[in-house]
Amino acid sequence: MTPEQARELFRAGTRAPTSGFSAGWTQANLIALPRDFAYDFLLFAQRNPKSCPVLEVTEPGETSAPRFAGDLRTDLPAYRVYRDGELVEERTDVADLWREDLVAFLIGCSFTFEAALLEAGVGVRHIETGGNVPMYRTNARCRPAGRLAGPQVVSMRPVPAEQVATAVRVTSRYPAVHGAPVHVGAPEALGIADLGAPDFGEPVEVRPGEVPVFWACGVTPQAAVMHSRPPFAIGHAPGHMAITDARDSEFLVP
Amino acid sequence: MTPEQARELFRAGTRAPTSGFSAGWTQANLIALPRDFAYDFLLFAQRNPKSCPVLEVTEPGETSAPRFAGDLRTDLPAYRVYRDGELVEERTDVADLWREDLVAFLIGCSFTFEAALLEAGVGVRHIETGGNVPMYRTNARCRPAGRLAGPQVVSMRPVPAEQVATAVRVTSRYPAVHGAPVHVGAPEALGIADLGAPDFGEPVEVRPGEVPVFWACGVTPQAAVMHSRPPFAIGHAPGHMAITDARDSEFLVP
């Protein structure tokens, strides 16, 4: 499915996690904030590049970007709407909520390197089960910027112990889409009490001989919104990404 | 020489290009702009990451940063002062010109990968001659952001034809400090009429069997200042960098 076809599907109302969609095309996290918060957020991203690798920034009020030819208000499968940091609504379309002063940031997503993991023989459990990746709010704090602060959010994939090194090596070649894991094993050291109860997405089974491997996650901006309470923000529903017109290969380093 | 020792030397008035100083420690370009231009510049950097890889951003009025423990107003060997885009002064100290609303950006510098080039057996001519690297304003345009636009500036190092691939391979492992060359050979395609007359720095000899290799350059922000004419800006004098407390190895990707 091309990015355009996938976006058309979502525009028409289909709602699904996008892991595995439009293989080879880059998926992105969305966070849209009032112009007044744009500098703080761009600085937050600069200071937390593992969590917030910025792919595109729109002009205020614009609804597309050079590497996203669709409509940011309608072409993601699902959105989350925040007022004063509270999640007030989840819906499949935010056309009527988009404002002239909103600046949208598209942020790299770890789904990008999943194709490379599969190719290297490292299975990806939530693709196998057709579910959403589990994501956790951690006790690691982001470096604050202006009025924005918050915890680092991570995604988790169980990896057989003998393939952990391969998973590190493969994903470190994609620094613009979270890159190498931030943490391998020991979820308790991240303040994660129960892997079975993720803060976002769905739990996956960690089998005997497998190690939970954690990557920085582009839901981190939404955790910062919840923590810092800007008056208004729109994000994607975790796991329900923007499918861009950029190629995964663009983010591969030698 | 440690970064602190080098900065002390420059603070005391020594003026010299910094290529080869404090080997292993990261050098950085400086551009300081009024707070009102900070978002435009941070967006300009995000849109032109090869030219403007941001290492640090200060709070308005601050004169140091987490990875630069010195004083940004005095600890570089030389500065350039711009008013309405005009270069009005070059001096070794800008303490009396620093303003409460200035935001300073430290930007990766290709001097970082020169040690790696030398280690790979690729000579660096301007280090051999003890001079400054030649830099050129090109006909390639940066992607504009807000009120900022301008040409891409490149640095040039002559490389023996049989070592060009090595130079590409080595420098591509340092994406946060300009990374791989943007252009190899054919200076006329960049609009450079005379390699012997650089716009910044000093010319170097290109010997028979050598190819001019061009890397994106952190003087690009100053070219944008000259083109876009913000009311006030302070930059480093090209080649006279900020010596930071970061290690080059921090910017090496696998």
Short mmCIF file of C-alpha atoms in Angstrom, two decimals:
data_model
loop_
_atom_site.label_atom_id
_atom_site.label_comp_id
_atom_site.label_asym_id
_atom_site.label_seq_id
_atom_site.Cartn_x
_atom_site.Cartn_y
_atom_site.Cartn_z
CA MET A 1 0.00 0.00 0.00
CA THR A 2 1.43 3.43 -0.91
CA PRO A 3 1.41 6.21 1.70
CA GLU A 4 -1.32 7.94 -0.31
CA GLN A 5 -3.52 4.83 -0.33
CA ALA A 6 -3.00 4.29 3.40
CA ARG A 7 -3.84 7.92 4.16
CA GLU A 8 -6.97 7.68 2.02
CA LEU A 9 -8.05 4.63 4.00
CA PHE A 10 -7.57 6.46 7.30
CA ARG A 11 -9.26 9.59 5.94
CA ALA A 12 -12.27 7.41 5.15
CA GLY A 13 -12.40 6.31 8.79
CA THR A 14 -10.32 3.12 9.12
CA ARG A 15 -8.78 2.96 12.57
CA ALA A 16 -5.80 0.65 13.16
CA PRO A 17 -2.28 0.69 14.55
CA THR A 18 0.02 1.38 11.60
CA SER A 19 2.93 -0.95 12.42
CA GLY A 20 3.55 -2.95 9.24
CA PHE A 21 1.63 -0.54 6.96
CA SER A 22 3.29 0.78 3.77
CA ALA A 23 6.55 -1.08 4.32
CA GLY A 24 9.57 1.01 3.37
CA TRP A 25 7.77 4.30 3.94
CA THR A 26 8.56 6.27 7.06
CA GLN A 27 5.98 6.63 9.79
CA ALA A 28 5.91 9.60 12.13
CA ASN A 29 4.56 10.77 15.47
CA LEU A 30 2.49 13.96 15.51
CA ILE A 31 2.40 16.73 18.05
CA ALA A 32 0.69 20.02 17.21
CA LEU A 33 1.00 22.96 19.58
CA PRO A 34 0.08 26.65 19.53
CA ARG A 35 2.72 28.85 17.87
CA ASP A 36 3.48 30.34 21.27
CA PHE A 37 4.84 26.93 22.36
CA ALA A 38 6.68 26.13 19.11
CA TYR A 39 10.09 27.41 20.22
CA ASP A 40 9.88 25.65 23.57
CA PHE A 41 8.99 22.42 21.81
CA LEU A 42 11.65 22.68 19.12
CA LEU A 43 14.21 23.31 21.87
CA PHE A 44 12.78 20.38 23.89
CA ALA A 45 13.29 18.20 20.81
CA GLN A 46 16.84 19.49 20.30
CA ARG A 47 17.63 18.67 23.92
CA ASN A 48 16.03 15.22 23.78
CA PRO A 49 16.99 14.04 20.30
CA LYS A 50 16.70 10.30 21.04
CA SER A 51 13.04 10.75 22.01
CA CYS A 52 12.14 13.58 19.63
CA PRO A 53 13.98 13.37 16.30
CA VAL A 54 12.15 16.06 14.29
CA LEU A 55 11.43 15.16 10.66
CA GLU A 56 9.18 18.07 9.67
CA VAL A 57 7.81 21.30 11.14
CA THR A 58 4.82 23.00 9.50
CA GLU A 59 4.20 26.70 9.13
CA PRO A 60 1.50 27.87 11.58
CA GLY A 61 -1.93 26.69 10.40
CA GLU A 62 -0.57 24.52 7.57
CA THR A 63 -1.83 20.95 7.33
CA SER A 64 0.81 19.33 5.16
CA ALA A 65 4.60 19.37 4.89
CA PRO A 66 7.21 18.66 2.22
CA ARG A 67 7.46 15.02 3.24
CA PHE A 68 3.79 14.59 4.14
CA ALA A 69 1.57 15.38 1.15
CA GLY A 70 -1.63 14.34 2.97
CA ASP A 71 -3.81 16.31 5.38
CA LEU A 72 -2.58 16.19 8.97
CA ARG A 73 -6.12 16.82 10.26
CA THR A 74 -7.72 13.73 8.71
CA ASP A 75 -5.12 11.28 7.38
CA LEU A 76 -3.94 9.64 10.58
CA PRO A 77 -5.99 6.70 11.86
CA ALA A 78 -6.61 8.33 15.26
CA TYR A 79 -5.83 11.45 17.28
CA ARG A 80 -5.67 12.54 20.89
CA VAL A 81 -6.81 16.01 21.92
CA TYR A 82 -5.42 17.70 25.04
CA ARG A 83 -6.72 20.78 26.85
CA ASP A 84 -4.54 22.11 29.68
CA GLY A 85 -2.66 18.83 29.60
CA GLU A 86 -5.76 16.68 30.05
CA LEU A 87 -6.59 14.08 27.42
CA VAL A 88 -10.14 15.15 26.61
CA GLU A 89 -10.89 13.18 23.50
CA GLU A 90 -9.69 10.50 21.11
CA ARG A 91 -11.08 10.65 17.58
CA THR A 92 -10.36 9.81 13.94
CA ASP A 93 -10.51 13.34 12.56
CA VAL A 94 -9.54 16.74 14.00
CA ALA A 95 -10.45 18.98 11.03
CA ASP A 96 -12.85 21.09 13.10
CA LEU A 97 -10.30 21.50 15.92
CA TRP A 98 -7.31 22.60 13.83
CA ARG A 99 -6.41 26.22 14.48
CA GLU A 100 -4.59 28.87 12.50
CA ASP A 101 -1.88 29.14 15.16
CA LEU A 102 -1.07 25.42 15.37
CA VAL A 103 2.45 24.32 14.47
CA ALA A 104 2.71 20.59 13.74
CA PHE A 105 5.83 18.56 14.38
CA LEU A 106 6.40 15.19 12.74
CA ILE A 107 8.77 13.07 14.77
CA GLY A 108 10.62 9.90 13.82
CA CYS A 109 9.04 6.57 14.80
CA SER A 110 10.66 3.28 15.69
CA PHE A 111 8.32 1.45 13.31
CA THR A 112 10.85 2.62 10.68
CA PHE A 113 13.50 0.17 11.80
CA GLU A 114 11.16 -2.77 12.31
CA ALA A 115 11.52 -3.82 8.66
CA ALA A 116 15.29 -3.83 9.17
CA LEU A 117 14.89 -5.95 12.33
CA LEU A 118 12.74 -8.45 10.47
CA GLU A 119 15.22 -8.58 7.62
CA ALA A 120 18.00 -9.29 10.13
CA GLY A 121 15.95 -12.22 11.45
CA VAL A 122 14.82 -10.47 14.63
CA GLY A 123 11.08 -11.07 15.05
CA VAL A 124 8.81 -8.24 16.15
CA ARG A 125 6.16 -9.62 18.49
CA HIS A 126 3.45 -6.97 18.04
CA ILE A 127 3.65 -7.39 14.26
CA GLU A 128 3.34 -11.16 14.66
CA THR A 129 0.23 -10.72 16.81
CA GLY A 130 -1.20 -7.85 14.75
CA GLY A 131 -1.41 -5.60 17.80
CA ASN A 132 0.03 -2.29 18.96
CA VAL A 133 3.52 -1.91 20.44
CA PRO A 134 3.60 -1.55 24.27
CA MET A 135 4.84 1.85 25.49
CA TYR A 136 5.74 2.91 29.02
CA ARG A 137 6.19 6.18 30.88
CA THR A 138 9.57 5.83 32.67
CA ASN A 139 11.24 7.44 35.67
CA ALA A 140 13.87 8.97 33.32
CA ARG A 141 13.29 12.71 32.97
CA CYS A 142 13.72 14.60 29.73
CA ARG A 143 15.94 17.68 29.70
CA PRO A 144 13.39 20.51 30.07
CA ALA A 145 13.07 23.44 27.66
CA GLY A 146 11.17 26.62 28.49
CA ARG A 147 7.76 25.59 29.81
CA LEU A 148 8.07 21.95 28.69
CA ALA A 149 9.27 19.03 30.79
CA GLY A 150 8.26 15.45 31.41
CA PRO A 151 9.23 11.79 31.55
CA GLN A 152 10.84 9.80 28.78
CA VAL A 153 8.47 7.32 27.14
CA VAL A 154 9.86 4.08 25.70
CA SER A 155 8.55 1.37 23.40
CA MET A 156 9.38 -2.25 24.20
CA ARG A 157 10.10 -5.25 22.02
CA PRO A 158 11.05 -8.64 23.47
CA VAL A 159 14.22 -9.95 21.82
CA PRO A 160 15.80 -13.42 22.24
CA ALA A 161 18.95 -12.99 24.34
CA GLU A 162 21.18 -14.22 21.54
CA GLN A 163 19.76 -11.58 19.17
CA VAL A 164 20.01 -8.53 21.44
CA ALA A 165 23.36 -7.50 19.97
CA THR A 166 21.94 -7.78 16.47
CA ALA A 167 18.93 -5.68 17.44
CA VAL A 168 21.24 -2.99 18.86
CA ARG A 169 23.46 -3.02 15.80
CA VAL A 170 20.58 -2.87 13.30
CA THR A 171 18.62 -0.10 15.03
CA SER A 172 21.69 2.04 15.77
CA ARG A 173 21.92 2.57 12.03
CA TYR A 174 18.68 4.59 12.20
CA PRO A 175 19.60 7.48 14.55
CA ALA A 176 16.90 9.79 13.14
CA VAL A 177 14.15 7.37 14.16
CA HIS A 178 15.22 6.76 17.80
CA GLY A 179 18.27 4.66 16.89
CA ALA A 180 19.82 2.23 19.35
CA PRO A 181 17.89 1.10 22.45
CA VAL A 182 18.08 3.33 25.51
CA HIS A 183 17.81 0.35 27.85
CA VAL A 184 18.15 -3.44 27.61
CA GLY A 185 16.54 -5.60 30.29
CA ALA A 186 15.88 -4.53 33.90
CA PRO A 187 12.54 -2.73 33.41
CA GLU A 188 12.47 -1.97 37.15
CA ALA A 189 15.47 0.37 36.64
CA LEU A 190 13.20 2.46 34.39
CA GLY A 191 10.48 2.45 37.04
CA ILE A 192 8.34 0.00 35.06
CA ALA A 193 6.65 -2.19 37.67
CA ASP A 194 4.58 -4.36 35.35
CA LEU A 195 5.44 -5.00 31.70
CA GLY A 196 1.93 -6.39 31.32
CA ALA A 197 0.39 -2.97 31.98
CA PRO A 198 1.82 -0.51 29.42
CA ASP A 199 0.80 3.15 29.64
CA PHE A 200 0.11 3.22 25.90
CA GLY A 201 -0.49 0.49 23.30
CA GLU A 202 -0.99 -3.17 24.16
CA PRO A 203 1.01 -5.65 26.23
CA VAL A 204 2.98 -8.38 24.45
CA GLU A 205 4.29 -11.66 25.76
CA VAL A 206 7.94 -11.82 26.87
CA ARG A 207 8.88 -15.49 26.49
CA PRO A 208 11.53 -17.42 28.42
CA GLY A 209 14.96 -16.63 26.97
CA GLU A 210 13.79 -13.24 25.75
CA VAL A 211 14.88 -9.85 27.10
CA PRO A 212 12.70 -6.73 27.04
CA VAL A 213 14.49 -4.11 24.93
CA PHE A 214 13.46 -0.46 25.22
CA TRP A 215 13.71 2.27 22.59
CA ALA A 216 13.04 6.00 23.00
CA CYS A 217 9.51 6.76 21.82
CA GLY A 218 7.84 9.65 20.00
CA VAL A 219 4.96 9.60 22.47
CA THR A 220 7.37 11.46 24.78
CA PRO A 221 6.01 14.85 23.55
CA GLN A 222 2.51 13.84 24.64
CA ALA A 223 3.84 12.88 28.06
CA ALA A 224 5.42 16.38 28.19
CA VAL A 225 2.05 17.90 27.28
CA MET A 226 0.37 15.94 30.10
CA HIS A 227 3.09 17.04 32.51
CA SER A 228 3.44 20.70 31.44
CA ARG A 229 -0.16 21.49 30.52
CA PRO A 230 -0.05 23.85 27.54
CA PRO A 231 -3.58 25.15 26.85
CA PHE A 232 -4.09 23.05 23.72
CA ALA A 233 -2.39 20.22 21.84
CA ILE A 234 -3.20 17.51 19.35
CA GLY A 235 -1.21 14.29 19.05
CA HIS A 236 -1.62 11.01 17.21
CA ALA A 237 -3.15 8.13 19.16
CA PRO A 238 -0.09 6.11 20.21
CA GLY A 239 0.75 3.51 17.54
CA HIS A 240 -1.56 5.20 15.03
CA MET A 241 1.03 7.12 13.05
CA ALA A 242 1.29 9.57 10.18
CA ILE A 243 2.51 7.68 7.11
CA THR A 244 4.88 10.06 5.34
CA ASP A 245 6.25 10.31 1.82
CA ALA A 246 9.82 9.79 3.07
CA ARG A 247 11.60 6.49 2.51
CA ASP A 248 13.03 4.54 5.46
CA SER A 249 16.31 4.31 3.55
CA GLU A 250 16.69 8.08 3.89
CA PHE A 251 17.34 7.60 7.63
CA LEU A 252 19.86 4.78 7.31
CA VAL A 253 23.43 5.73 8.20
CA PRO A 254 26.36 3.69 6.89
CA MET B 1 45.84 21.35 25.87
CA THR B 2 42.51 20.91 27.69
CA PRO B 3 39.47 22.92 26.55
CA GLU B 4 39.78 24.99 29.72
CA GLN B 5 43.43 25.81 29.03
CA ALA B 6 42.69 26.72 25.42
CA ARG B 7 39.78 28.94 26.45
CA GLU B 8 41.98 30.66 29.03
CA LEU B 9 44.54 31.37 26.33
CA PHE B 10 41.90 32.91 24.07
CA ARG B 11 40.37 34.82 26.98
CA ALA B 12 43.80 36.36 27.58
CA GLY B 13 43.86 37.61 23.98
CA THR B 14 45.53 34.90 21.85
CA ARG B 15 44.05 34.94 18.36
CA ALA B 16 44.51 31.86 16.13
CA PRO B 17 42.50 29.45 14.01
CA THR B 18 41.62 26.53 16.27
CA SER B 19 42.07 23.61 13.85
CA GLY B 20 44.31 21.11 15.64
CA PHE B 21 43.74 22.63 19.13
CA SER B 22 42.68 20.37 22.04
CA ALA B 23 42.65 17.18 19.95
CA GLY B 24 39.75 14.92 20.85
CA TRP B 25 37.61 17.77 22.16
CA THR B 26 34.75 19.02 20.03
CA GLN B 27 34.91 22.47 18.46
CA ALA B 28 31.81 24.46 17.63
CA ASN B 29 30.55 27.35 15.55
CA LEU B 30 28.79 30.19 17.35
CA ILE B 31 25.81 32.23 16.28
CA ALA B 32 24.03 34.44 18.80
CA LEU B 33 20.76 36.12 17.84
CA PRO B 34 18.06 38.11 19.64
CA ARG B 35 15.40 35.92 21.30
CA ASP B 36 12.90 37.16 18.73
CA PHE B 37 14.90 35.29 16.03
CA ALA B 38 15.58 32.15 18.07
CA TYR B 39 12.65 30.11 16.74
CA ASP B 40 13.38 31.07 13.14
CA PHE B 41 16.98 30.05 13.61
CA LEU B 42 16.25 26.77 15.38
CA LEU B 43 13.82 25.91 12.56
CA PHE B 44 16.44 26.97 9.97
CA ALA B 45 18.86 24.57 11.65
CA GLN B 46 16.28 21.76 11.70
CA ARG B 47 15.67 22.28 7.98
CA ASN B 48 19.37 22.45 7.12
CA PRO B 49 20.85 19.82 9.42
CA LYS B 50 23.95 19.13 7.32
CA SER B 51 24.99 22.79 7.61
CA CYS B 52 23.62 23.53 11.08
CA PRO B 53 23.83 20.55 13.45
CA VAL B 54 22.91 22.18 16.77
CA LEU B 55 24.95 21.01 19.77
CA GLU B 56 23.75 23.50 22.40
CA VAL B 57 21.25 26.34 22.79
CA THR B 58 21.60 28.77 25.70
CA GLU B 59 18.83 30.37 27.69
CA PRO B 60 18.43 34.06 26.73
CA GLY B 61 21.33 36.11 28.14
CA GLU B 62 23.28 33.09 29.40
CA THR B 63 26.95 32.87 28.48
CA SER B 64 27.69 29.20 29.03
CA ALA B 65 25.99 25.88 28.32
CA PRO B 66 26.09 22.32 29.68
CA ARG B 67 28.81 21.30 27.23
CA PHE B 68 30.61 24.67 27.23
CA ALA B 69 31.75 25.60 30.73
CA GLY B 70 33.63 28.72 29.54
CA ASP B 71 32.32 32.21 28.81
CA LEU B 72 30.91 32.57 25.30
CA ARG B 73 31.65 36.32 25.32
CA THR B 74 35.42 36.04 25.84
CA ASP B 75 36.65 32.46 25.36
CA LEU B 76 36.68 32.21 21.56
CA PRO B 77 39.79 33.52 19.79
CA ALA B 78 37.80 35.96 17.62
CA TYR B 79 34.27 37.15 16.94
CA ARG B 80 32.33 38.85 14.18
CA VAL B 81 29.63 41.40 14.98
CA TYR B 82 26.74 42.05 12.59
CA ARG B 83 24.24 44.91 12.58
CA ASP B 84 21.38 44.65 10.10
CA GLY B 85 23.33 41.92 8.34
CA GLU B 86 26.45 44.03 7.87
CA LEU B 87 29.72 42.79 9.32
CA VAL B 88 30.64 45.86 11.39
CA GLU B 89 33.48 44.57 13.50
CA GLU B 90 35.82 41.69 14.18
CA ARG B 91 37.26 41.48 17.70
CA THR B 92 38.60 39.10 20.35
CA ASP B 93 36.02 39.85 23.04
CA VAL B 94 32.32 40.74 22.93
CA ALA B 95 31.60 41.05 26.67
CA ASP B 96 30.37 44.64 26.35
CA LEU B 97 28.11 43.76 23.39
CA TRP B 98 26.36 40.72 24.90
CA ARG B 99 22.69 41.43 25.55
CA GLU B 100 20.13 39.96 27.92
CA ASP B 101 17.98 38.83 24.99
CA LEU B 102 20.71 36.98 23.08
CA VAL B 103 20.28 33.25 22.50
CA ALA B 104 23.52 31.50 21.54
CA PHE B 105 23.64 28.44 19.35
CA LEU B 106 26.68 26.16 19.26
CA ILE B 107 26.87 24.25 16.00
CA GLY B 108 28.96 21.25 15.04
CA CYS B 109 32.25 21.89 13.26
CA SER B 110 34.06 19.76 10.70
CA PHE B 111 37.31 20.18 12.66
CA THR B 112 35.85 17.35 14.77
CA PHE B 113 36.42 14.72 12.11
CA GLU B 114 39.86 15.95 11.07
CA ALA B 115 41.55 13.80 13.74
CA ALA B 116 39.70 10.80 12.30
CA LEU B 117 40.84 11.73 8.77
CA LEU B 118 44.45 11.96 9.94
CA GLU B 119 44.16 8.65 11.74
CA ALA B 120 42.85 7.06 8.53
CA GLY B 121 45.92 8.37 6.71
CA VAL B 122 44.13 11.21 4.92
CA GLY B 123 46.25 14.37 5.26
CA VAL B 124 44.57 17.68 6.08
CA ARG B 125 46.36 20.43 4.14
CA HIS B 126 45.45 23.42 6.32
CA ILE B 127 46.71 21.58 9.41
CA GLU B 128 49.97 20.74 7.59
CA THR B 129 50.45 24.41 6.69
CA GLY B 130 49.22 25.74 10.03
CA GLY B 131 46.59 27.92 8.35
CA ASN B 132 42.82 28.27 8.32
CA VAL B 133 40.51 26.02 6.26
CA PRO B 134 39.17 27.65 3.05
CA MET B 135 35.40 28.22 3.04
CA TYR B 136 33.17 29.25 0.14
CA ARG B 137 29.70 30.70 -0.26
CA THR B 138 27.98 28.43 -2.83
CA ASN B 139 25.06 28.76 -5.23
CA ALA B 140 23.18 26.09 -3.25
CA ARG B 141 20.36 27.67 -1.25
CA CYS B 142 19.39 26.63 2.25
CA ARG B 143 15.79 25.75 2.96
CA PRO B 144 14.44 29.02 4.43
CA ALA B 145 12.72 29.29 7.83
CA GLY B 146 10.68 32.29 8.87
CA ARG B 147 12.77 35.38 8.19
CA LEU B 148 16.02 33.46 7.62
CA ALA B 149 17.40 32.33 4.27
CA GLY B 150 20.74 32.26 2.53
CA PRO B 151 23.38 30.28 0.67
CA GLN B 152 25.04 27.10 1.87
CA VAL B 153 28.66 27.64 2.90
CA VAL B 154 31.16 24.79 2.47
CA SER B 155 34.65 24.06 3.73
CA MET B 156 37.14 22.46 1.33
CA ARG B 157 39.93 19.96 1.84
CA PRO B 158 42.00 18.61 -1.07
CA VAL B 159 42.09 14.80 -0.99
CA PRO B 160 44.20 12.47 -3.18
CA ALA B 161 41.84 10.79 -5.67
CA GLU B 162 42.58 7.33 -4.30
CA GLN B 163 41.62 8.48 -0.77
CA VAL B 164 38.32 10.21 -1.57
CA ALA B 165 36.27 7.10 -0.74
CA THR B 166 38.11 6.79 2.58
CA ALA B 167 37.43 10.45 3.37
CA VAL B 168 33.72 9.96 2.63
CA ARG B 169 33.54 6.80 4.72
CA VAL B 170 35.38 8.29 7.70
CA THR B 171 33.47 11.59 7.84
CA SER B 172 30.06 9.99 7.28
CA ARG B 173 30.49 8.44 10.71
CA TYR B 174 30.21 11.96 12.22
CA PRO B 175 26.72 13.08 11.11
CA ALA B 176 26.37 15.59 13.99
CA VAL B 177 29.41 17.53 12.80
CA HIS B 178 28.47 17.89 9.10
CA GLY B 179 29.09 14.23 8.25
CA ALA B 180 29.82 13.10 4.70
CA PRO B 181 30.86 15.63 2.03
CA VAL B 182 28.06 17.47 0.21
CA HIS B 183 30.11 17.65 -2.99
CA VAL B 184 33.23 15.99 -4.41
CA GLY B 185 35.11 17.73 -7.22
CA ALA B 186 33.58 20.12 -9.78
CA PRO B 187 33.70 23.36 -7.74
CA GLU B 188 32.11 25.19 -10.69
CA ALA B 189 28.88 23.22 -10.07
CA LEU B 190 28.72 24.93 -6.66
CA GLY B 191 29.30 28.32 -8.29
CA ILE B 192 32.87 28.52 -6.99
CA ALA B 193 34.83 30.29 -9.74
CA ASP B 194 38.23 30.38 -8.06
CA LEU B 195 39.33 27.93 -5.36
CA GLY B 196 42.21 30.32 -4.67
CA ALA B 197 39.84 33.03 -3.46
CA PRO B 198 37.77 31.62 -0.58
CA ASP B 199 35.05 33.78 0.99
CA PHE B 200 36.29 32.86 4.48
CA GLY B 201 39.57 31.41 5.80
CA GLU B 202 42.67 30.97 3.67
CA PRO B 203 43.33 29.26 0.32
CA VAL B 204 45.21 25.96 0.26
CA GLU B 205 47.07 24.30 -2.59
CA VAL B 206 45.24 21.58 -4.56
CA ARG B 207 48.02 19.40 -5.97
CA PRO B 208 47.94 17.28 -9.13
CA GLY B 209 46.09 14.04 -8.43
CA GLU B 210 44.04 15.68 -5.67
CA VAL B 211 40.32 16.42 -5.75
CA PRO B 212 38.68 19.29 -3.85
CA VAL B 213 36.19 17.79 -1.40
CA PHE B 214 33.48 20.00 0.10
CA TRP B 215 31.76 19.63 3.46
CA ALA B 216 28.77 21.61 4.80
CA CYS B 217 30.05 24.39 7.06
CA GLY B 218 28.85 26.02 10.26
CA VAL B 219 29.55 29.48 8.82
CA THR B 220 26.26 28.99 6.94
CA PRO B 221 24.33 30.76 9.76
CA GLN B 222 26.50 33.85 9.30
CA ALA B 223 25.81 33.79 5.56
CA ALA B 224 22.09 33.66 6.46
CA VAL B 225 22.58 36.67 8.77
CA MET B 226 24.27 38.58 5.93
CA HIS B 227 21.44 37.62 3.57
CA SER B 228 18.47 38.09 5.90
CA ARG B 229 19.67 41.04 7.96
CA PRO B 230 18.40 40.52 11.51
CA PRO B 231 19.09 43.69 13.56
CA PHE B 232 21.94 42.16 15.57
CA ALA B 233 24.05 39.01 15.61
CA ILE B 234 27.37 37.78 16.92
CA GLY B 235 29.28 34.88 15.33
CA HIS B 236 32.73 33.40 15.73
CA ALA B 237 35.36 34.55 13.25
CA PRO B 238 35.42 31.69 10.70
CA GLY B 239 37.93 29.03 11.75
CA HIS B 240 38.20 30.53 15.25
CA MET B 241 35.91 28.17 17.08
CA ALA B 242 34.45 27.57 20.52
CA ILE B 243 36.31 24.69 22.14
CA THR B 244 33.68 22.73 24.04
CA ASP B 245 33.75 20.21 26.87
CA ALA B 246 32.25 17.51 24.65
CA ARG B 247 34.35 14.67 23.32
CA ASP B 248 34.59 14.00 19.57
CA SER B 249 33.81 10.36 20.28
CA GLU B 250 30.34 11.44 21.43
CA PHE B 251 29.48 12.23 17.81
CA LEU B 252 30.79 9.04 16.28
CA VAL B 253 28.12 6.67 14.97
CA PRO B 254 28.85 2.96 14.54
#
